[in-house]
mmCIF file of N, CA, C and O in Angstrom:
data_model
loop_
_atom_site.group_PDB
_atom_site.id
_atom_site.type_symbol
_atom_site.label_atom_id
_atom_site.label_comp_id
_atom_site.label_asym_id
_atom_site.label_seq_id
_atom_site.Cartn_x
_atom_site.Cartn_y
_atom_site.Cartn_z
ATOM 1 N N LEU A 1 0.681 -1.151 0.028
ATOM 2 C CA LEU A 1 -0.069 0.247 0.013
ATOM 3 C C LEU A 1 0.744 1.531 -0.063
ATOM 4 O O LEU A 1 0.469 2.428 -0.585
ATOM 5 N N SER A 2 2.191 1.183 0.615
ATOM 6 C CA SER A 2 2.921 2.358 0.799
ATOM 7 C C SER A 2 3.325 2.765 -0.687
ATOM 8 O O SER A 2 3.663 3.918 -0.951
ATOM 9 N N ARG A 3 3.635 1.838 -1.470
ATOM 10 C CA ARG A 3 4.009 1.897 -3.005
ATOM 11 C C ARG A 3 3.156 2.832 -3.484
ATOM 12 O O ARG A 3 3.500 3.563 -4.374
ATOM 13 N N LEU A 4 1.983 2.254 -3.326
ATOM 14 C CA LEU A 4 0.685 2.985 -4.259
ATOM 15 C C LEU A 4 0.486 4.383 -3.881
ATOM 16 O O LEU A 4 0.303 5.378 -4.401
ATOM 17 N N ALA A 5 0.739 4.728 -2.495
ATOM 18 C CA ALA A 5 0.585 6.073 -1.736
ATOM 19 C C ALA A 5 1.496 6.933 -2.363
ATOM 20 O O ALA A 5 1.529 8.093 -2.714
ATOM 21 N N VAL A 6 2.952 6.263 -2.441
ATOM 22 C CA VAL A 6 4.024 7.129 -3.012
ATOM 23 C C VAL A 6 3.645 7.476 -4.232
ATOM 24 O O VAL A 6 4.155 8.424 -4.975
ATOM 25 N N ALA A 7 2.993 6.614 -5.181
ATOM 26 C CA ALA A 7 2.797 6.968 -6.571
ATOM 27 C C ALA A 7 1.663 7.767 -6.708
ATOM 28 O O ALA A 7 1.476 8.398 -8.017
ATOM 29 N N LEU A 8 0.586 7.873 -5.821
ATOM 30 C CA LEU A 8 -0.656 8.577 -6.051
ATOM 31 C C LEU A 8 -0.534 10.244 -5.403
ATOM 32 O O LEU A 8 -1.593 11.005 -5.745
ATOM 33 N N TRP A 9 0.377 10.375 -4.578
ATOM 34 C CA TRP A 9 0.362 11.717 -4.174
ATOM 35 C C TRP A 9 0.222 12.787 -4.919
ATOM 36 O O TRP A 9 -0.495 13.754 -4.485
ATOM 37 N N ARG A 10 1.021 12.866 -5.982
ATOM 38 C CA ARG A 10 0.873 13.799 -6.867
ATOM 39 C C ARG A 10 -0.388 13.964 -7.549
ATOM 40 O O ARG A 10 -0.823 15.155 -7.559
ATOM 41 N N PHE A 11 -1.037 12.866 -7.901
ATOM 42 C CA PHE A 11 -2.603 12.702 -8.226
ATOM 43 C C PHE A 11 -3.288 13.551 -7.351
ATOM 44 O O PHE A 11 -4.247 14.574 -7.823
ATOM 45 N N TRP A 12 -3.077 13.292 -5.986
ATOM 46 C CA TRP A 12 -4.047 13.954 -5.106
ATOM 47 C C TRP A 12 -3.548 15.379 -4.913
ATOM 48 O O TRP A 12 -4.577 16.188 -4.726
ATOM 49 N N LEU A 13 -2.818 15.737 -5.214
ATOM 50 C CA LEU A 13 -2.085 17.294 -4.751
ATOM 51 C C LEU A 13 -2.668 18.061 -6.211
ATOM 52 O O LEU A 13 -3.378 18.976 -5.874
ATOM 53 N N VAL A 14 -2.577 17.514 -7.413
ATOM 54 C CA VAL A 14 -3.325 18.191 -8.669
ATOM 55 C C VAL A 14 -4.495 18.331 -8.851
ATOM 56 O O VAL A 14 -5.083 19.424 -9.125
ATOM 57 N N ARG A 15 -4.923 17.050 -8.243
ATOM 58 C CA ARG A 15 -6.557 16.940 -8.597
ATOM 59 C C ARG A 15 -7.364 17.725 -7.539
ATOM 60 O O ARG A 15 -8.682 17.542 -7.334
ATOM 61 N N GLY A 16 -6.615 17.971 -6.455
ATOM 62 C CA GLY A 16 -7.374 18.673 -5.062
ATOM 63 C C GLY A 16 -7.924 17.847 -4.322
ATOM 64 O O GLY A 16 -8.635 17.958 -3.498
ATOM 65 N N HIS A 17 -7.408 16.528 -4.331
ATOM 66 C CA HIS A 17 -7.817 15.341 -3.288
ATOM 67 C C HIS A 17 -7.142 15.577 -2.087
ATOM 68 O O HIS A 17 -6.489 14.594 -1.460
ATOM 69 N N TRP A 18 -6.769 16.847 -1.518
ATOM 70 C CA TRP A 18 -5.670 16.873 -0.526
ATOM 71 C C TRP A 18 -6.265 15.995 0.731
ATOM 72 O O TRP A 18 -5.320 15.678 1.461
ATOM 73 N N ILE A 19 -7.340 16.269 1.256
ATOM 74 C CA ILE A 19 -7.791 15.704 2.578
ATOM 75 C C ILE A 19 -7.895 14.026 2.512
ATOM 76 O O ILE A 19 -7.588 13.444 3.352
ATOM 77 N N GLU A 20 -8.106 13.536 1.227
ATOM 78 C CA GLU A 20 -8.331 12.146 0.892
ATOM 79 C C GLU A 20 -6.890 11.520 0.999
ATOM 80 O O GLU A 20 -6.446 10.613 1.723
ATOM 81 N N GLY A 21 -6.050 12.268 0.491
ATOM 82 C CA GLY A 21 -4.527 11.857 0.264
ATOM 83 C C GLY A 21 -3.968 11.938 1.557
ATOM 84 O O GLY A 21 -3.432 11.067 2.043
ATOM 85 N N ARG A 22 -3.972 12.968 2.276
ATOM 86 C CA ARG A 22 -3.346 12.989 3.670
ATOM 87 C C ARG A 22 -3.813 12.063 4.338
ATOM 88 O O ARG A 22 -3.066 11.521 5.397
ATOM 89 N N ARG A 23 -5.196 11.842 4.655
ATOM 90 C CA ARG A 23 -5.910 10.928 5.394
ATOM 91 C C ARG A 23 -5.195 9.618 4.886
ATOM 92 O O ARG A 23 -4.788 8.593 6.330
ATOM 93 N N TYR A 24 -5.041 9.160 3.826
ATOM 94 C CA TYR A 24 -4.438 7.697 3.355
ATOM 95 C C TYR A 24 -3.191 8.052 4.130
ATOM 96 O O TYR A 24 -2.721 6.870 4.588
ATOM 97 N N LEU A 25 -2.434 8.715 3.679
ATOM 98 C CA LEU A 25 -0.700 8.882 4.282
ATOM 99 C C LEU A 25 -0.610 8.601 5.757
ATOM 100 O O LEU A 25 0.135 8.231 5.938
ATOM 101 N N GLU A 26 -1.425 9.375 6.241
ATOM 102 C CA GLU A 26 -1.411 9.376 7.838
ATOM 103 C C GLU A 26 -1.541 8.119 8.564
ATOM 104 O O GLU A 26 -1.289 7.702 9.478
ATOM 105 N N GLU A 27 -2.561 7.347 7.742
ATOM 106 C CA GLU A 27 -2.883 5.932 8.422
ATOM 107 C C GLU A 27 -1.963 5.297 8.259
ATOM 108 O O GLU A 27 -1.477 4.377 8.579
ATOM 109 N N LEU A 28 -1.189 5.385 7.068
ATOM 110 C CA LEU A 28 0.115 4.225 6.740
ATOM 111 C C LEU A 28 1.572 4.794 7.224
ATOM 112 O O LEU A 28 1.989 3.729 7.721
ATOM 113 N N LEU A 29 1.457 5.775 7.696
ATOM 114 C CA LEU A 29 2.696 6.338 8.514
ATOM 115 C C LEU A 29 3.252 5.636 9.441
ATOM 116 O O LEU A 29 4.205 4.770 10.058
ATOM 117 N N PRO A 30 2.273 5.125 10.581
ATOM 118 C CA PRO A 30 2.800 4.614 11.903
ATOM 119 C C PRO A 30 2.960 3.247 11.591
ATOM 120 O O PRO A 30 3.931 2.547 12.186
ATOM 121 N N HIS A 31 2.647 2.584 10.335
ATOM 122 C CA HIS A 31 3.207 1.230 10.212
ATOM 123 C C HIS A 31 4.096 1.190 9.262
ATOM 124 O O HIS A 31 4.728 -0.065 8.956
ATOM 125 N N GLN A 32 4.881 2.207 9.068
ATOM 126 C CA GLN A 32 6.229 1.996 8.164
ATOM 127 C C GLN A 32 7.293 2.397 8.730
ATOM 128 O O GLN A 32 7.332 3.264 9.504
ATOM 129 N N GLU A 33 8.314 1.534 8.465
ATOM 130 C CA GLU A 33 9.871 1.243 9.080
ATOM 131 C C GLU A 33 10.383 2.522 8.497
ATOM 132 O O GLU A 33 10.014 2.787 7.392
ATOM 133 N N PRO A 34 11.169 2.983 9.421
ATOM 134 C CA PRO A 34 12.529 3.939 8.987
ATOM 135 C C PRO A 34 13.002 3.551 7.666
ATOM 136 O O PRO A 34 13.376 2.508 7.496
ATOM 137 N N GLY A 35 13.147 4.652 6.897
ATOM 138 C CA GLY A 35 13.920 4.098 5.493
ATOM 139 C C GLY A 35 13.562 5.187 4.559
ATOM 140 O O GLY A 35 12.581 6.065 4.618
ATOM 141 N N LYS A 36 13.721 4.780 3.264
ATOM 142 C CA LYS A 36 13.679 5.760 2.250
ATOM 143 C C LYS A 36 12.015 5.867 2.058
ATOM 144 O O LYS A 36 11.453 6.878 1.669
ATOM 145 N N ARG A 37 11.199 4.528 1.650
ATOM 146 C CA ARG A 37 9.973 4.662 1.760
ATOM 147 C C ARG A 37 9.163 5.719 2.596
ATOM 148 O O ARG A 37 8.139 6.245 2.302
ATOM 149 N N ARG A 38 9.413 5.585 3.800
ATOM 150 C CA ARG A 38 8.862 6.271 4.905
ATOM 151 C C ARG A 38 9.139 7.662 4.825
ATOM 152 O O ARG A 38 8.230 8.535 4.540
ATOM 153 N N ALA A 39 10.352 7.738 4.272
ATOM 154 C CA ALA A 39 10.791 9.272 3.783
ATOM 155 C C ALA A 39 10.110 10.057 2.675
ATOM 156 O O ALA A 39 9.590 11.182 2.732
ATOM 157 N N LEU A 40 9.704 9.086 1.577
ATOM 158 C CA LEU A 40 8.878 9.452 0.561
ATOM 159 C C LEU A 40 7.342 9.874 0.864
ATOM 160 O O LEU A 40 6.604 10.674 0.505
ATOM 161 N N LEU A 41 6.841 8.790 1.978
ATOM 162 C CA LEU A 41 5.616 9.218 2.537
ATOM 163 C C LEU A 41 5.555 10.482 3.049
ATOM 164 O O LEU A 41 4.717 11.187 3.136
ATOM 165 N N LEU A 42 6.556 10.498 3.864
ATOM 166 C CA LEU A 42 6.511 11.859 4.785
ATOM 167 C C LEU A 42 6.665 13.179 3.927
ATOM 168 O O LEU A 42 5.839 14.083 4.126
ATOM 169 N N GLU A 43 7.329 13.172 2.901
ATOM 170 C CA GLU A 43 7.240 14.266 1.939
ATOM 171 C C GLU A 43 6.193 14.394 1.210
ATOM 172 O O GLU A 43 5.480 15.584 1.296
ATOM 173 N N ALA A 44 5.199 13.221 1.186
ATOM 174 C CA ALA A 44 3.797 13.477 0.327
ATOM 175 C C ALA A 44 2.910 13.984 1.529
ATOM 176 O O ALA A 44 2.216 14.787 1.019
ATOM 177 N N ALA A 45 2.901 13.354 2.465
ATOM 178 C CA ALA A 45 2.203 13.874 3.617
ATOM 179 C C ALA A 45 2.495 15.322 3.928
ATOM 180 O O ALA A 45 1.497 15.922 4.259
ATOM 181 N N GLY A 46 3.726 15.725 4.023
ATOM 182 C CA GLY A 46 3.688 17.140 4.242
ATOM 183 C C GLY A 46 3.536 17.963 3.190
ATOM 184 O O GLY A 46 2.993 19.218 3.423
ATOM 185 N N ALA A 47 3.818 17.585 1.949
ATOM 186 C CA ALA A 47 3.215 18.493 0.724
ATOM 187 C C ALA A 47 1.722 18.574 0.888
ATOM 188 O O ALA A 47 1.133 19.880 0.546
ATOM 189 N N LEU A 48 0.955 17.756 0.987
ATOM 190 C CA LEU A 48 -0.562 17.887 1.317
ATOM 191 C C LEU A 48 -1.023 18.350 2.647
ATOM 192 O O LEU A 48 -2.210 19.294 2.564
ATOM 193 N N ALA A 49 -0.390 18.360 3.654
ATOM 194 C CA ALA A 49 -0.582 19.299 4.834
ATOM 195 C C ALA A 49 -0.147 20.598 4.408
ATOM 196 O O ALA A 49 -0.985 21.182 5.125
ATOM 197 N N ARG A 50 0.955 20.765 3.862
ATOM 198 C CA ARG A 50 0.913 22.184 3.489
ATOM 199 C C ARG A 50 -0.200 23.097 2.681
ATOM 200 O O ARG A 50 -0.376 23.970 2.794
ATOM 201 N N ARG A 51 -0.654 22.148 1.725
ATOM 202 C CA ARG A 51 -1.608 22.646 0.890
ATOM 203 C C ARG A 51 -3.024 22.906 1.856
ATOM 204 O O ARG A 51 -3.729 23.877 1.324
ATOM 205 N N LEU A 52 -2.831 22.178 2.798
ATOM 206 C CA LEU A 52 -4.152 22.214 3.422
ATOM 207 C C LEU A 52 -4.121 23.260 4.724
ATOM 208 O O LEU A 52 -5.013 23.900 5.386
ATOM 209 N N GLY A 53 -3.010 24.284 4.615
ATOM 210 C CA GLY A 53 -2.528 25.221 5.602
ATOM 211 C C GLY A 53 -1.998 24.403 7.164
ATOM 212 O O GLY A 53 -1.999 25.499 7.859
ATOM 213 N N ASP A 54 -1.773 23.348 6.996
ATOM 214 C CA ASP A 54 -1.409 22.574 8.364
ATOM 215 C C ASP A 54 0.096 22.778 8.345
ATOM 216 O O ASP A 54 0.913 21.757 8.302
ATOM 217 N N TYR A 55 0.682 24.025 8.345
ATOM 218 C CA TYR A 55 2.167 24.084 8.249
ATOM 219 C C TYR A 55 3.175 23.547 9.608
ATOM 220 O O TYR A 55 4.184 22.990 9.222
ATOM 221 N N THR A 56 2.409 23.419 10.752
ATOM 222 C CA THR A 56 3.241 22.851 11.699
ATOM 223 C C THR A 56 3.514 21.267 11.223
ATOM 224 O O THR A 56 4.810 20.778 11.199
ATOM 225 N N ALA A 57 2.523 20.693 10.897
ATOM 226 C CA ALA A 57 2.612 19.255 10.201
ATOM 227 C C ALA A 57 3.246 19.064 9.031
ATOM 228 O O ALA A 57 4.251 18.226 9.182
ATOM 229 N N ALA A 58 3.125 19.998 8.318
ATOM 230 C CA ALA A 58 4.198 20.086 7.036
ATOM 231 C C ALA A 58 5.635 20.144 7.347
ATOM 232 O O ALA A 58 6.183 19.031 7.003
ATOM 233 N N ALA A 59 6.100 20.938 8.321
ATOM 234 C CA ALA A 59 7.233 20.879 8.597
ATOM 235 C C ALA A 59 7.868 19.889 9.289
ATOM 236 O O ALA A 59 8.985 19.224 9.227
ATOM 237 N N ARG A 60 6.885 19.285 10.412
ATOM 238 C CA ARG A 60 7.248 17.919 11.094
ATOM 239 C C ARG A 60 7.475 16.755 10.130
ATOM 240 O O ARG A 60 8.694 16.071 10.496
ATOM 241 N N HIS A 61 6.552 16.824 9.141
ATOM 242 C CA HIS A 61 6.916 15.583 8.283
ATOM 243 C C HIS A 61 8.149 15.873 7.487
ATOM 244 O O HIS A 61 8.879 14.986 7.093
ATOM 245 N N HIS A 62 8.183 17.183 6.643
ATOM 246 C CA HIS A 62 9.375 17.350 6.094
ATOM 247 C C HIS A 62 10.698 16.916 6.800
ATOM 248 O O HIS A 62 11.483 16.589 6.373
ATOM 249 N N ASP A 63 10.818 17.803 7.930
ATOM 250 C CA ASP A 63 11.941 17.425 8.867
ATOM 251 C C ASP A 63 12.413 15.986 9.011
ATOM 252 O O ASP A 63 13.313 15.515 8.696
ATOM 253 N N GLU A 64 11.434 15.046 9.429
ATOM 254 C CA GLU A 64 11.678 13.887 9.573
ATOM 255 C C GLU A 64 12.049 13.021 8.314
ATOM 256 O O GLU A 64 13.103 12.353 8.312
ATOM 257 N N GLY A 65 11.212 13.515 7.215
ATOM 258 C CA GLY A 65 11.768 12.848 5.963
ATOM 259 C C GLY A 65 13.193 13.113 5.615
ATOM 260 O O GLY A 65 13.950 12.470 4.995
ATOM 261 N N LEU A 66 13.584 14.495 5.578
ATOM 262 C CA LEU A 66 14.913 14.814 5.153
ATOM 263 C C LEU A 66 15.732 13.845 6.249
ATOM 264 O O LEU A 66 16.869 13.671 5.719
ATOM 265 N N ALA A 67 15.671 14.060 7.441
ATOM 266 C CA ALA A 67 16.480 13.195 8.196
ATOM 267 C C ALA A 67 16.723 11.712 7.891
ATOM 268 O O ALA A 67 17.686 11.360 8.062
ATOM 269 N N LEU A 68 15.616 11.118 7.488
ATOM 270 C CA LEU A 68 15.659 9.808 6.990
ATOM 271 C C LEU A 68 16.358 9.741 5.762
ATOM 272 O O LEU A 68 17.267 8.801 5.555
ATOM 273 N N MET A 69 16.207 10.391 4.525
ATOM 274 C CA MET A 69 16.869 10.360 3.705
ATOM 275 C C MET A 69 18.468 11.040 3.713
ATOM 276 O O MET A 69 19.344 10.154 3.111
ATOM 277 N N ARG A 70 18.754 11.570 4.781
ATOM 278 C CA ARG A 70 20.349 12.071 5.040
ATOM 279 C C ARG A 70 20.856 10.660 5.595
ATOM 280 O O ARG A 70 22.088 10.538 5.281
ATOM 281 N N ALA A 71 20.072 9.929 6.708
ATOM 282 C CA ALA A 71 20.637 9.006 7.021
ATOM 283 C C ALA A 71 20.914 7.994 5.946
ATOM 284 O O ALA A 71 21.725 6.957 6.075
ATOM 285 N N ALA A 72 19.945 8.039 4.932
ATOM 286 C CA ALA A 72 20.185 6.868 4.014
ATOM 287 C C ALA A 72 21.150 7.251 3.058
ATOM 288 O O ALA A 72 21.705 6.313 1.916
ATOM 289 N N GLY A 73 21.767 8.242 3.234
ATOM 290 C CA GLY A 73 22.791 8.794 2.189
ATOM 291 C C GLY A 73 22.185 9.220 0.930
ATOM 292 O O GLY A 73 23.051 9.441 -0.345
ATOM 293 N N ASP A 74 20.925 9.716 0.793
ATOM 294 C CA ASP A 74 20.268 10.084 -0.643
ATOM 295 C C ASP A 74 19.642 11.559 0.021
ATOM 296 O O ASP A 74 19.784 12.145 1.062
ATOM 297 N N SER A 75 19.101 12.066 -1.097
ATOM 298 C CA SER A 75 18.316 13.600 -0.949
ATOM 299 C C SER A 75 17.135 13.441 -2.009
ATOM 300 O O SER A 75 17.275 12.629 -2.965
ATOM 301 N N LEU A 76 16.041 14.025 -1.521
ATOM 302 C CA LEU A 76 15.202 14.125 -2.416
ATOM 303 C C LEU A 76 15.033 15.008 -3.542
ATOM 304 O O LEU A 76 15.759 15.975 -3.358
#
């Protein structure tokens, strides 16, 4: 499911399905192990949270995702 969410988040963003996409991502995050896929989910959740005006959650998601990508030796 997390692979599907990583593939779909831009669709949710562009098509205006921000609440639906964010809800789906937020449900997946607690079950995702730390790593690159979690970082991508966090990036997606952060983008949708930002679009919805929840800047605190967006910053939290982006910060955690960035830390995971740096730990993996990668960047977004």
